[in-house]
Amino acid sequence: MTSTVGQVIRCRAAVAWEAGKPLVMEEVEVAPPQANEVRVKILFTSLCHTDVYFWEAKGQNPLFPRIYGHEAGGIVESVGEGVTDLKPGDHVLPVFTGECKECAHCKSEESNMCDLLRINTDRGVMLNDGKSRFSINGKPIYHFVGTSTFSEYTVIHVGCLAKINPLAPLDKVCVLSCGISTGLGATLNVAKPAKGSTVAVFGLGAVGLAAAEGARIAGASRIIGVDLNSNRFEEAKKFGATEFVNPKDYNKPVQEVIAEMTNGGVDRSVECTGNIDAMISAFECVHDGWGVAVLVGVPHKDAVFKTHPMNLLNERTLKGTFFGNYKPRSDLPSVVEKYMSKELEVEKFITHTVPFSEINKAFEYMLRGEGLRCIIRMEE
Ligand code: NAD
Ligand code: ZN
């Protein structure tokens, strides 16, 4: 391993040359890490909606050629100048948003929205010199959200890497580096349901199911899953959902249906759809006096949240969260420990596995809405 330190590494990467076109397996050159950077050997990566969304590039600034991927697990190969927290051989989870530990957000106990390393989907280069560490015959290939894990080796800012327990199986805990922690944290860190309380979860994709898992861990007595797709309910039972509501089955607003089911409203709701109507329903279905609604879904850019102010005056609380309020470096290791102590189950999120050479299959599963998470094994 030490023989590659300071050298350019040639390895395989799945390169997106054009929007919406299958990724192409290429040999890329990966430059050594610069100051505050770390070069990581990726062992497992998984596909998340955000990768697909930016690969399709409908509505955002297209940036190609690019190496996508941000949910992953790997091992540190070498570190750049000034990196003292990590050393070769450490096991890490890359995170699309970072923690510099020095800005006002990082110093605040309440925020995880680091000024320096907050997610930036438009940037395709490293902060240090504004250049890419990937190239093919000298032509630069852009990074994605500072992680670019669809490559056997990648270079990441030290602030976007969580050092985890080396005994944790990377083929499982890699899914904790994005969507699962987002949903779990939205419930455990933000909604904070008390034991025995009622929780509604809007949207039963991977993020919503993780939010339901959080409610199960918190000991909620009723977990009401809400989705327009009734096929999601069977799966949701495995994540603790006890009841199911499909808004399409009723001719009144779903918030009224839920209020009737729960004697005035749920104690907590977590919205994981990205749909503005679901966000409003999720807020209006919480009980007056104490109900708390948490928004997680990323809405359409022109969406506007409308509700009567009386709904707030009647002592309902509306909150929003980014990455489940977890600080990547400080908090993610403890989420991994929740898995190690069997409090949190991650296997049930993993529905497919493919070798790296078949990464395009993972895209097909997601585009067909099949399964939850597909693990991509870098070593065939
Ligand atoms: P997904 O597409 O797998 O699941 C969304 C589910 O919502 C689907 O089952 C869909 O049928 C359902 N749905 C859509 N509109 C609905 C409506 N009006 N009422 C009820 N159900 C409805 O998505 P996912 O990967 O689970 O992600 C969920 C959301 O979380 C997305 O918007 C994603 O962008 C967002 N997200 C946010 C963060 C964050 O930090 N805040 C991080 C990751 C993902
Ligand atoms: Zn910071």
CSV table of C-alpha atoms and ligand atoms in Angstrom, one decimal:
chain,number,residue,atom,x,y,z
A,1,MET,CA,0.0,0.0,0.0
A,2,THR,CA,2.8,2.4,0.9
A,3,SER,CA,4.3,2.1,-2.5
A,4,THR,CA,1.5,4.3,-4.0
A,5,VAL,CA,2.0,7.2,-1.5
A,6,GLY,CA,2.8,10.4,-3.4
A,7,GLN,CA,2.3,8.7,-6.8
A,8,VAL,CA,-0.5,9.0,-9.3
A,9,ILE,CA,-2.7,5.9,-9.1
A,10,ARG,CA,-4.2,4.4,-12.2
A,11,CYS,CA,-7.5,2.6,-11.5
A,12,ARG,CA,-11.0,1.9,-12.8
A,13,ALA,CA,-13.7,4.5,-12.5
A,14,ALA,CA,-17.3,4.6,-13.9
A,15,VAL,CA,-17.3,7.8,-15.9
A,16,ALA,CA,-20.5,9.7,-16.9
A,17,TRP,CA,-19.6,11.3,-20.2
A,18,GLU,CA,-23.1,12.6,-21.0
A,19,ALA,CA,-26.4,13.2,-19.2
A,20,GLY,CA,-28.6,10.1,-18.9
A,21,LYS,CA,-26.1,7.9,-20.9
A,22,PRO,CA,-24.8,4.7,-19.3
A,23,LEU,CA,-21.6,5.1,-17.3
A,24,VAL,CA,-18.4,3.9,-19.0
A,25,MET,CA,-15.7,1.9,-17.2
A,26,GLU,CA,-12.4,3.8,-17.8
A,27,GLU,CA,-8.9,3.8,-16.6
A,28,VAL,CA,-8.4,7.1,-14.8
A,29,GLU,CA,-5.4,8.7,-13.1
A,30,VAL,CA,-6.0,9.8,-9.5
A,31,ALA,CA,-3.5,12.4,-8.3
A,32,PRO,CA,-2.1,12.3,-4.7
A,33,PRO,CA,-4.0,14.1,-2.0
A,34,GLN,CA,-3.1,17.8,-1.4
A,35,ALA,CA,-3.3,19.7,1.9
A,36,ASN,CA,-6.3,18.6,4.0
A,37,GLU,CA,-7.2,15.9,1.5
A,38,VAL,CA,-7.2,12.1,1.8
A,39,ARG,CA,-7.0,9.5,-0.9
A,40,VAL,CA,-9.4,6.6,-0.2
A,41,LYS,CA,-9.6,3.1,-1.6
A,42,ILE,CA,-13.3,2.6,-2.1
A,43,LEU,CA,-14.4,-1.0,-1.3
A,44,PHE,CA,-18.2,-0.7,-1.5
A,45,THR,CA,-20.5,2.1,-2.8
A,46,SER,CA,-24.3,2.2,-3.2
A,47,LEU,CA,-26.5,4.2,-5.5
A,48,CYS,CA,-28.7,7.0,-4.1
A,49,HIS,CA,-31.4,9.1,-5.9
A,50,THR,CA,-29.2,12.2,-5.8
A,51,ASP,CA,-26.6,10.5,-8.1
A,52,VAL,CA,-29.3,9.6,-10.6
A,53,TYR,CA,-30.9,13.0,-10.4
A,54,PHE,CA,-27.6,14.8,-11.2
A,55,TRP,CA,-26.7,12.2,-13.8
A,56,GLU,CA,-30.0,12.8,-15.6
A,57,ALA,CA,-29.2,16.6,-15.3
A,58,LYS,CA,-32.8,17.7,-16.0
A,59,GLY,CA,-33.0,21.2,-14.5
A,60,GLN,CA,-29.6,21.6,-13.0
A,61,ASN,CA,-26.3,22.8,-14.5
A,62,PRO,CA,-24.9,19.9,-16.4
A,63,LEU,CA,-21.3,19.2,-15.6
A,64,PHE,CA,-19.6,16.4,-17.6
A,65,PRO,CA,-17.5,14.2,-17.7
A,66,ARG,CA,-18.0,13.5,-14.1
A,67,ILE,CA,-17.6,10.6,-11.6
A,68,TYR,CA,-20.7,10.3,-9.4
A,69,GLY,CA,-21.2,8.4,-6.2
A,70,HIS,CA,-21.4,9.5,-2.6
A,71,GLU,CA,-22.7,6.6,-0.4
A,72,ALA,CA,-19.7,4.4,0.2
A,73,GLY,CA,-17.2,2.8,2.5
A,74,GLY,CA,-13.4,2.6,2.1
A,75,ILE,CA,-9.9,2.6,3.5
A,76,VAL,CA,-7.5,5.5,3.7
A,77,GLU,CA,-4.6,4.9,1.2
A,78,SER,CA,-2.7,8.1,1.9
A,79,VAL,CA,-3.1,11.6,3.5
A,80,GLY,CA,-2.1,15.0,2.4
A,81,GLU,CA,-0.3,17.7,4.3
A,82,GLY,CA,-1.9,18.8,7.5
A,83,VAL,CA,-4.1,15.8,7.9
A,84,THR,CA,-3.7,14.5,11.5
A,85,ASP,CA,-7.1,12.9,12.2
A,86,LEU,CA,-6.7,10.1,9.7
A,87,LYS,CA,-3.9,7.7,8.7
A,88,PRO,CA,-3.4,5.0,6.1
A,89,GLY,CA,-5.5,1.9,6.9
A,90,ASP,CA,-8.3,3.8,8.7
A,91,HIS,CA,-11.9,2.8,7.7
A,92,VAL,CA,-14.0,5.7,6.6
A,93,LEU,CA,-17.4,6.7,5.3
A,94,PRO,CA,-17.3,9.6,2.8
A,95,VAL,CA,-20.1,12.2,3.3
A,96,PHE,CA,-21.5,14.6,0.7
A,97,THR,CA,-21.6,17.4,3.3
A,98,GLY,CA,-18.7,18.1,5.6
A,99,GLU,CA,-17.6,19.3,9.0
A,100,CYS,CA,-14.6,21.6,9.1
A,101,LYS,CA,-14.9,21.9,12.9
A,102,GLU,CA,-13.9,25.6,12.8
A,103,CYS,CA,-16.9,27.6,11.4
A,104,ALA,CA,-19.8,29.0,13.4
A,105,HIS,CA,-22.0,26.1,12.3
A,106,CYS,CA,-19.5,23.5,13.3
A,107,LYS,CA,-19.0,25.2,16.6
A,108,SER,CA,-22.8,25.4,17.2
A,109,GLU,CA,-24.3,22.3,18.9
A,110,GLU,CA,-27.5,22.8,16.9
A,111,SER,CA,-26.2,23.0,13.3
A,112,ASN,CA,-24.6,20.6,10.9
A,113,MET,CA,-24.5,23.1,8.0
A,114,CYS,CA,-20.8,23.7,7.8
A,115,ASP,CA,-19.9,26.9,5.9
A,116,LEU,CA,-16.8,25.5,4.3
A,117,LEU,CA,-18.0,22.0,3.3
A,118,ARG,CA,-21.7,22.2,3.0
A,119,ILE,CA,-23.0,20.2,0.0
A,120,ASN,CA,-22.3,22.0,-3.3
A,121,THR,CA,-23.6,20.1,-6.3
A,122,ASP,CA,-22.3,22.7,-8.8
A,123,ARG,CA,-18.6,22.3,-7.8
A,124,GLY,CA,-16.7,19.6,-9.7
A,125,VAL,CA,-13.2,20.4,-8.3
A,126,MET,CA,-11.3,20.4,-5.0
A,127,LEU,CA,-11.4,23.4,-2.7
A,128,ASN,CA,-7.6,23.5,-2.3
A,129,ASP,CA,-6.6,24.5,-5.8
A,130,GLY,CA,-9.9,24.6,-7.8
A,131,LYS,CA,-8.7,21.6,-9.8
A,132,SER,CA,-9.8,18.0,-10.3
A,133,ARG,CA,-7.7,15.1,-9.0
A,134,PHE,CA,-9.1,12.8,-11.7
A,135,SER,CA,-7.9,12.7,-15.3
A,136,ILE,CA,-7.8,10.6,-18.4
A,137,ASN,CA,-4.7,11.2,-20.5
A,138,GLY,CA,-4.4,14.6,-18.9
A,139,LYS,CA,-8.0,15.6,-19.5
A,140,PRO,CA,-9.7,16.4,-16.2
A,141,ILE,CA,-12.8,14.5,-15.1
A,142,TYR,CA,-15.1,16.4,-12.6
A,143,HIS,CA,-15.8,15.4,-9.0
A,144,PHE,CA,-19.3,15.1,-7.6
A,145,VAL,CA,-20.3,16.5,-4.1
A,146,GLY,CA,-16.6,16.1,-3.0
A,147,THR,CA,-16.9,12.3,-2.9
A,148,SER,CA,-16.9,10.6,-6.4
A,149,THR,CA,-17.1,7.1,-5.0
A,150,PHE,CA,-17.7,5.4,-8.4
A,151,SER,CA,-13.9,5.0,-8.6
A,152,GLU,CA,-11.6,2.4,-7.1
A,153,TYR,CA,-9.6,5.4,-5.6
A,154,THR,CA,-10.9,8.9,-4.9
A,155,VAL,CA,-9.6,12.1,-3.2
A,156,ILE,CA,-11.8,13.6,-0.5
A,157,HIS,CA,-11.5,16.6,1.9
A,158,VAL,CA,-10.6,15.3,5.4
A,159,GLY,CA,-13.8,17.2,6.6
A,160,CYS,CA,-16.0,14.9,4.5
A,161,LEU,CA,-14.7,11.6,6.0
A,162,ALA,CA,-16.1,9.9,9.1
A,163,LYS,CA,-13.6,7.5,10.7
A,164,ILE,CA,-15.5,4.5,11.9
A,165,ASN,CA,-15.0,1.3,13.8
A,166,PRO,CA,-12.7,-1.0,11.7
A,167,LEU,CA,-14.7,-4.0,12.7
A,168,ALA,CA,-17.9,-2.6,11.1
A,169,PRO,CA,-18.6,-4.5,7.8
A,170,LEU,CA,-18.2,-1.8,5.0
A,171,ASP,CA,-20.5,-3.7,2.7
A,172,LYS,CA,-23.3,-3.0,5.1
A,173,VAL,CA,-22.5,0.3,6.8
A,174,CYS,CA,-21.7,2.1,3.5
A,175,VAL,CA,-25.5,2.8,3.3
A,176,LEU,CA,-25.2,4.9,6.4
A,177,SER,CA,-23.2,7.6,4.6
A,178,CYS,CA,-26.3,9.3,3.1
A,179,GLY,CA,-30.0,8.4,2.9
A,180,ILE,CA,-30.4,6.1,5.8
A,181,SER,CA,-28.8,8.4,8.3
A,182,THR,CA,-30.9,11.3,6.9
A,183,GLY,CA,-34.2,9.6,7.7
A,184,LEU,CA,-33.0,8.0,10.9
A,185,GLY,CA,-31.7,11.4,12.2
A,186,ALA,CA,-34.8,13.3,11.2
A,187,THR,CA,-36.7,11.1,13.6
A,188,LEU,CA,-34.2,10.5,16.4
A,189,ASN,CA,-32.5,14.0,16.4
A,190,VAL,CA,-35.2,16.3,15.3
A,191,ALA,CA,-38.7,14.9,15.7
A,192,LYS,CA,-37.6,13.1,18.9
A,193,PRO,CA,-40.8,11.1,19.5
A,194,ALA,CA,-41.3,10.0,23.1
A,195,LYS,CA,-41.8,6.3,23.8
A,196,GLY,CA,-45.4,5.3,23.2
A,197,SER,CA,-46.1,8.2,20.9
A,198,THR,CA,-47.7,8.2,17.4
A,199,VAL,CA,-45.7,9.0,14.4
A,200,ALA,CA,-46.7,9.6,10.7
A,201,VAL,CA,-44.1,9.1,8.0
A,202,PHE,CA,-44.9,10.6,4.6
A,203,GLY,CA,-43.1,8.8,1.7
A,204,LEU,CA,-41.9,5.2,2.1
A,205,GLY,CA,-38.7,5.3,0.0
A,206,ALA,CA,-35.3,4.5,1.6
A,207,VAL,CA,-35.3,7.8,3.5
A,208,GLY,CA,-38.9,7.4,4.8
A,209,LEU,CA,-38.3,3.8,5.8
A,210,ALA,CA,-35.2,4.9,7.8
A,211,ALA,CA,-37.4,7.6,9.5
A,212,ALA,CA,-39.9,4.8,10.4
A,213,GLU,CA,-36.9,2.7,11.7
A,214,GLY,CA,-36.0,5.7,13.9
A,215,ALA,CA,-39.6,5.8,15.2
A,216,ARG,CA,-39.4,2.0,15.9
A,217,ILE,CA,-36.1,2.5,17.8
A,218,ALA,CA,-37.6,5.4,19.8
A,219,GLY,CA,-40.4,3.1,20.9
A,220,ALA,CA,-43.4,4.7,19.0
A,221,SER,CA,-46.6,2.8,19.6
A,222,ARG,CA,-48.2,3.6,16.2
A,223,ILE,CA,-46.2,4.4,13.0
A,224,ILE,CA,-48.5,5.5,10.2
A,225,GLY,CA,-47.0,5.1,6.7
A,226,VAL,CA,-48.3,7.5,4.1
A,227,ASP,CA,-47.6,6.9,0.4
A,228,LEU,CA,-49.3,7.2,-3.0
A,229,ASN,CA,-47.9,3.8,-3.9
A,230,SER,CA,-49.6,1.0,-1.9
A,231,ASN,CA,-47.0,-1.5,-3.0
A,232,ARG,CA,-44.7,0.2,-0.4
A,233,PHE,CA,-46.6,-0.9,2.6
A,234,GLU,CA,-45.5,-4.6,2.7
A,235,GLU,CA,-41.9,-3.4,2.8
A,236,ALA,CA,-42.7,-0.7,5.4
A,237,LYS,CA,-44.0,-3.3,7.9
A,238,LYS,CA,-40.4,-4.5,8.2
A,239,PHE,CA,-39.4,-1.0,9.3
A,240,GLY,CA,-42.0,-0.8,12.1
A,241,ALA,CA,-45.0,0.8,10.2
A,242,THR,CA,-48.2,-0.4,11.9
A,243,GLU,CA,-50.8,1.3,9.7
A,244,PHE,CA,-50.9,2.6,6.2
A,245,VAL,CA,-52.8,5.5,4.4
A,246,ASN,CA,-52.9,6.0,0.7
A,247,PRO,CA,-54.2,9.6,0.2
A,248,LYS,CA,-55.7,8.4,-3.2
A,249,ASP,CA,-58.1,6.2,-1.3
A,250,TYR,CA,-60.0,9.1,0.3
A,251,ASN,CA,-61.9,12.1,-1.0
A,252,LYS,CA,-60.8,14.4,1.8
A,253,PRO,CA,-57.3,15.7,2.7
A,254,VAL,CA,-55.0,13.1,4.2
A,255,GLN,CA,-54.4,15.3,7.3
A,256,GLU,CA,-58.1,15.0,8.1
A,257,VAL,CA,-57.9,11.2,7.7
A,258,ILE,CA,-55.0,11.0,10.1
A,259,ALA,CA,-56.6,13.4,12.6
A,260,GLU,CA,-59.6,11.1,12.7
A,261,MET,CA,-57.4,8.0,13.1
A,262,THR,CA,-55.5,9.5,16.0
A,263,ASN,CA,-58.0,11.5,18.0
A,264,GLY,CA,-56.8,14.9,16.8
A,265,GLY,CA,-53.5,14.3,15.2
A,266,VAL,CA,-50.2,12.5,15.5
A,267,ASP,CA,-47.5,13.5,18.0
A,268,ARG,CA,-44.8,13.7,15.3
A,269,SER,CA,-44.7,13.5,11.6
A,270,VAL,CA,-41.7,13.2,9.2
A,271,GLU,CA,-42.0,14.1,5.5
A,272,CYS,CA,-39.8,12.2,3.1
A,273,THR,CA,-41.4,12.8,-0.3
A,274,GLY,CA,-40.1,16.1,-1.7
A,275,ASN,CA,-43.8,16.8,-2.7
A,276,ILE,CA,-45.1,20.2,-1.5
A,277,ASP,CA,-48.6,19.0,-0.8
A,278,ALA,CA,-47.3,16.1,1.3
A,279,MET,CA,-45.2,18.7,3.3
A,280,ILE,CA,-48.3,20.7,4.0
A,281,SER,CA,-50.3,17.6,5.0
A,282,ALA,CA,-47.4,16.4,7.2
A,283,PHE,CA,-47.5,19.7,9.1
A,284,GLU,CA,-51.3,19.9,9.4
A,285,CYS,CA,-51.7,16.3,10.6
A,286,VAL,CA,-49.8,16.9,13.9
A,287,HIS,CA,-51.8,17.4,17.1
A,288,ASP,CA,-52.3,21.0,18.3
A,289,GLY,CA,-50.6,21.9,21.6
A,290,TRP,CA,-47.5,19.7,21.1
A,291,GLY,CA,-47.2,18.2,17.6
A,292,VAL,CA,-43.9,18.5,15.7
A,293,ALA,CA,-43.6,18.0,11.9
A,294,VAL,CA,-40.1,17.6,10.3
A,295,LEU,CA,-39.5,18.2,6.6
A,296,VAL,CA,-36.8,16.2,4.9
A,297,GLY,CA,-37.8,15.9,1.2
A,298,VAL,CA,-36.2,18.3,-1.3
A,299,PRO,CA,-39.0,20.3,-3.0
A,300,HIS,CA,-39.3,21.5,-6.6
A,301,LYS,CA,-37.4,24.9,-6.9
A,302,ASP,CA,-40.6,26.9,-7.3
A,303,ALA,CA,-42.6,25.3,-4.5
A,304,VAL,CA,-44.2,27.5,-1.8
A,305,PHE,CA,-45.3,26.2,1.6
A,306,LYS,CA,-48.8,27.5,2.4
A,307,THR,CA,-50.7,27.0,5.6
A,308,HIS,CA,-53.0,29.1,7.8
A,309,PRO,CA,-50.9,30.8,10.6
A,310,MET,CA,-53.6,29.6,13.1
A,311,ASN,CA,-52.1,26.1,12.6
A,312,LEU,CA,-48.8,27.4,14.1
A,313,LEU,CA,-50.5,29.6,16.8
A,314,ASN,CA,-52.3,26.4,17.9
A,315,GLU,CA,-48.9,25.3,19.1
A,316,ARG,CA,-47.8,23.0,16.3
A,317,THR,CA,-44.1,23.2,15.4
A,318,LEU,CA,-42.6,22.9,11.9
A,319,LYS,CA,-39.0,22.0,11.4
A,320,GLY,CA,-36.7,21.0,8.6
A,321,THR,CA,-33.5,19.1,8.6
A,322,PHE,CA,-30.4,18.4,6.5
A,323,PHE,CA,-28.7,15.0,6.8
A,324,GLY,CA,-30.7,14.2,9.9
A,325,ASN,CA,-28.9,16.9,11.8
A,326,TYR,CA,-25.9,14.6,12.1
A,327,LYS,CA,-22.4,16.2,12.1
A,328,PRO,CA,-20.6,13.9,9.7
A,329,ARG,CA,-17.3,13.4,11.5
A,330,SER,CA,-18.5,13.8,15.1
A,331,ASP,CA,-21.8,11.8,14.9
A,332,LEU,CA,-21.6,9.3,12.1
A,333,PRO,CA,-19.3,6.9,14.0
A,334,SER,CA,-22.0,6.6,16.7
A,335,VAL,CA,-24.6,5.7,14.0
A,336,VAL,CA,-22.3,2.9,12.9
A,337,GLU,CA,-22.1,1.8,16.6
A,338,LYS,CA,-26.0,1.6,16.7
A,339,TYR,CA,-25.7,-1.0,13.9
A,340,MET,CA,-22.8,-2.8,15.7
A,341,SER,CA,-25.0,-3.1,18.9
A,342,LYS,CA,-27.9,-4.4,16.8
A,343,GLU,CA,-30.1,-1.5,17.7
A,344,LEU,CA,-30.3,-0.4,14.1
A,345,GLU,CA,-30.9,-2.9,11.3
A,346,VAL,CA,-29.3,-2.0,7.9
A,347,GLU,CA,-29.5,-5.3,6.1
A,348,LYS,CA,-33.2,-4.8,5.3
A,349,PHE,CA,-32.3,-1.7,3.2
A,350,ILE,CA,-30.0,-3.7,1.0
A,351,THR,CA,-32.0,-5.4,-1.7
A,352,HIS,CA,-29.4,-5.8,-4.5
A,353,THR,CA,-25.7,-6.3,-5.0
A,354,VAL,CA,-23.7,-6.0,-8.2
A,355,PRO,CA,-20.0,-6.1,-9.2
A,356,PHE,CA,-18.5,-2.7,-10.2
A,357,SER,CA,-18.4,-3.7,-13.8
A,358,GLU,CA,-22.2,-3.9,-13.8
A,359,ILE,CA,-22.8,-0.6,-12.1
A,360,ASN,CA,-25.3,0.4,-14.8
A,361,LYS,CA,-27.6,-2.3,-13.5
A,362,ALA,CA,-27.9,-0.4,-10.2
A,363,PHE,CA,-29.1,2.6,-12.2
A,364,GLU,CA,-31.7,0.4,-14.0
A,365,TYR,CA,-33.0,-0.9,-10.6
A,366,MET,CA,-33.4,2.6,-9.3
A,367,LEU,CA,-35.1,3.9,-12.5
A,368,ARG,CA,-37.6,1.0,-12.3
A,369,GLY,CA,-38.2,1.7,-8.6
A,370,GLU,CA,-37.0,-1.8,-7.8
A,371,GLY,CA,-35.7,-2.4,-4.2
A,372,LEU,CA,-34.1,0.1,-1.9
A,373,ARG,CA,-30.4,0.1,-2.0
A,374,CYS,CA,-28.0,-1.7,-4.4
A,375,ILE,CA,-24.5,-2.3,-3.2
A,376,ILE,CA,-21.7,-2.0,-5.8
A,377,ARG,CA,-18.7,-4.2,-5.0
A,378,MET,CA,-15.5,-2.6,-6.2
A,379,GLU,CA,-13.6,-5.9,-6.0
A,380,GLU,CA,-15.4,-8.2,-8.5
B,1,NAD,P1,-38.1,7.8,-3.0
B,1,NAD,O1,-38.5,8.4,-4.3
B,1,NAD,O2,-37.5,6.5,-3.0
B,1,NAD,O3,-39.4,7.8,-2.1
B,1,NAD,C1,-40.3,8.9,-2.1
B,1,NAD,C2,-41.7,8.2,-1.8
B,1,NAD,O4,-42.6,9.3,-1.6
B,1,NAD,C3,-42.2,7.3,-2.9
B,1,NAD,O5,-42.6,6.1,-2.4
B,1,NAD,C4,-43.5,8.1,-3.4
B,1,NAD,O6,-44.5,7.2,-3.9
B,1,NAD,C5,-43.9,8.9,-2.2
B,1,NAD,N1,-44.6,10.1,-2.5
B,1,NAD,C6,-44.4,11.0,-3.4
B,1,NAD,N2,-45.4,12.0,-3.4
B,1,NAD,C7,-46.2,11.7,-2.3
B,1,NAD,C8,-47.3,12.3,-1.7
B,1,NAD,N3,-47.8,13.5,-2.2
B,1,NAD,N4,-47.9,11.7,-0.6
B,1,NAD,C9,-47.4,10.6,-0.2
B,1,NAD,N5,-46.3,9.9,-0.7
B,1,NAD,C10,-45.7,10.5,-1.7
B,1,NAD,O7,-37.1,8.9,-2.4
B,1,NAD,P2,-36.0,8.8,-1.2
B,1,NAD,O8,-34.7,8.4,-1.7
B,1,NAD,O9,-36.6,8.0,0.0
B,1,NAD,O10,-35.9,10.3,-0.7
B,1,NAD,C11,-37.0,11.0,-0.2
B,1,NAD,C12,-36.8,12.5,-0.2
B,1,NAD,O11,-35.7,12.9,0.7
B,1,NAD,C13,-36.3,13.1,-1.5
B,1,NAD,O12,-37.0,14.3,-1.7
B,1,NAD,C14,-34.9,13.4,-1.4
B,1,NAD,O13,-34.4,14.4,-2.2
B,1,NAD,C15,-34.8,13.8,0.1
B,1,NAD,N6,-33.5,13.8,0.8
B,1,NAD,C16,-33.3,14.8,1.6
B,1,NAD,C17,-32.1,14.8,2.3
B,1,NAD,C18,-31.9,15.9,3.4
B,1,NAD,O14,-30.8,16.0,3.9
B,1,NAD,N7,-32.9,16.8,3.7
B,1,NAD,C19,-31.1,13.8,2.1
B,1,NAD,C20,-31.4,12.8,1.2
B,1,NAD,C21,-32.6,12.8,0.6
B,2,ZN,ZN,-17.7,24.0,9.3
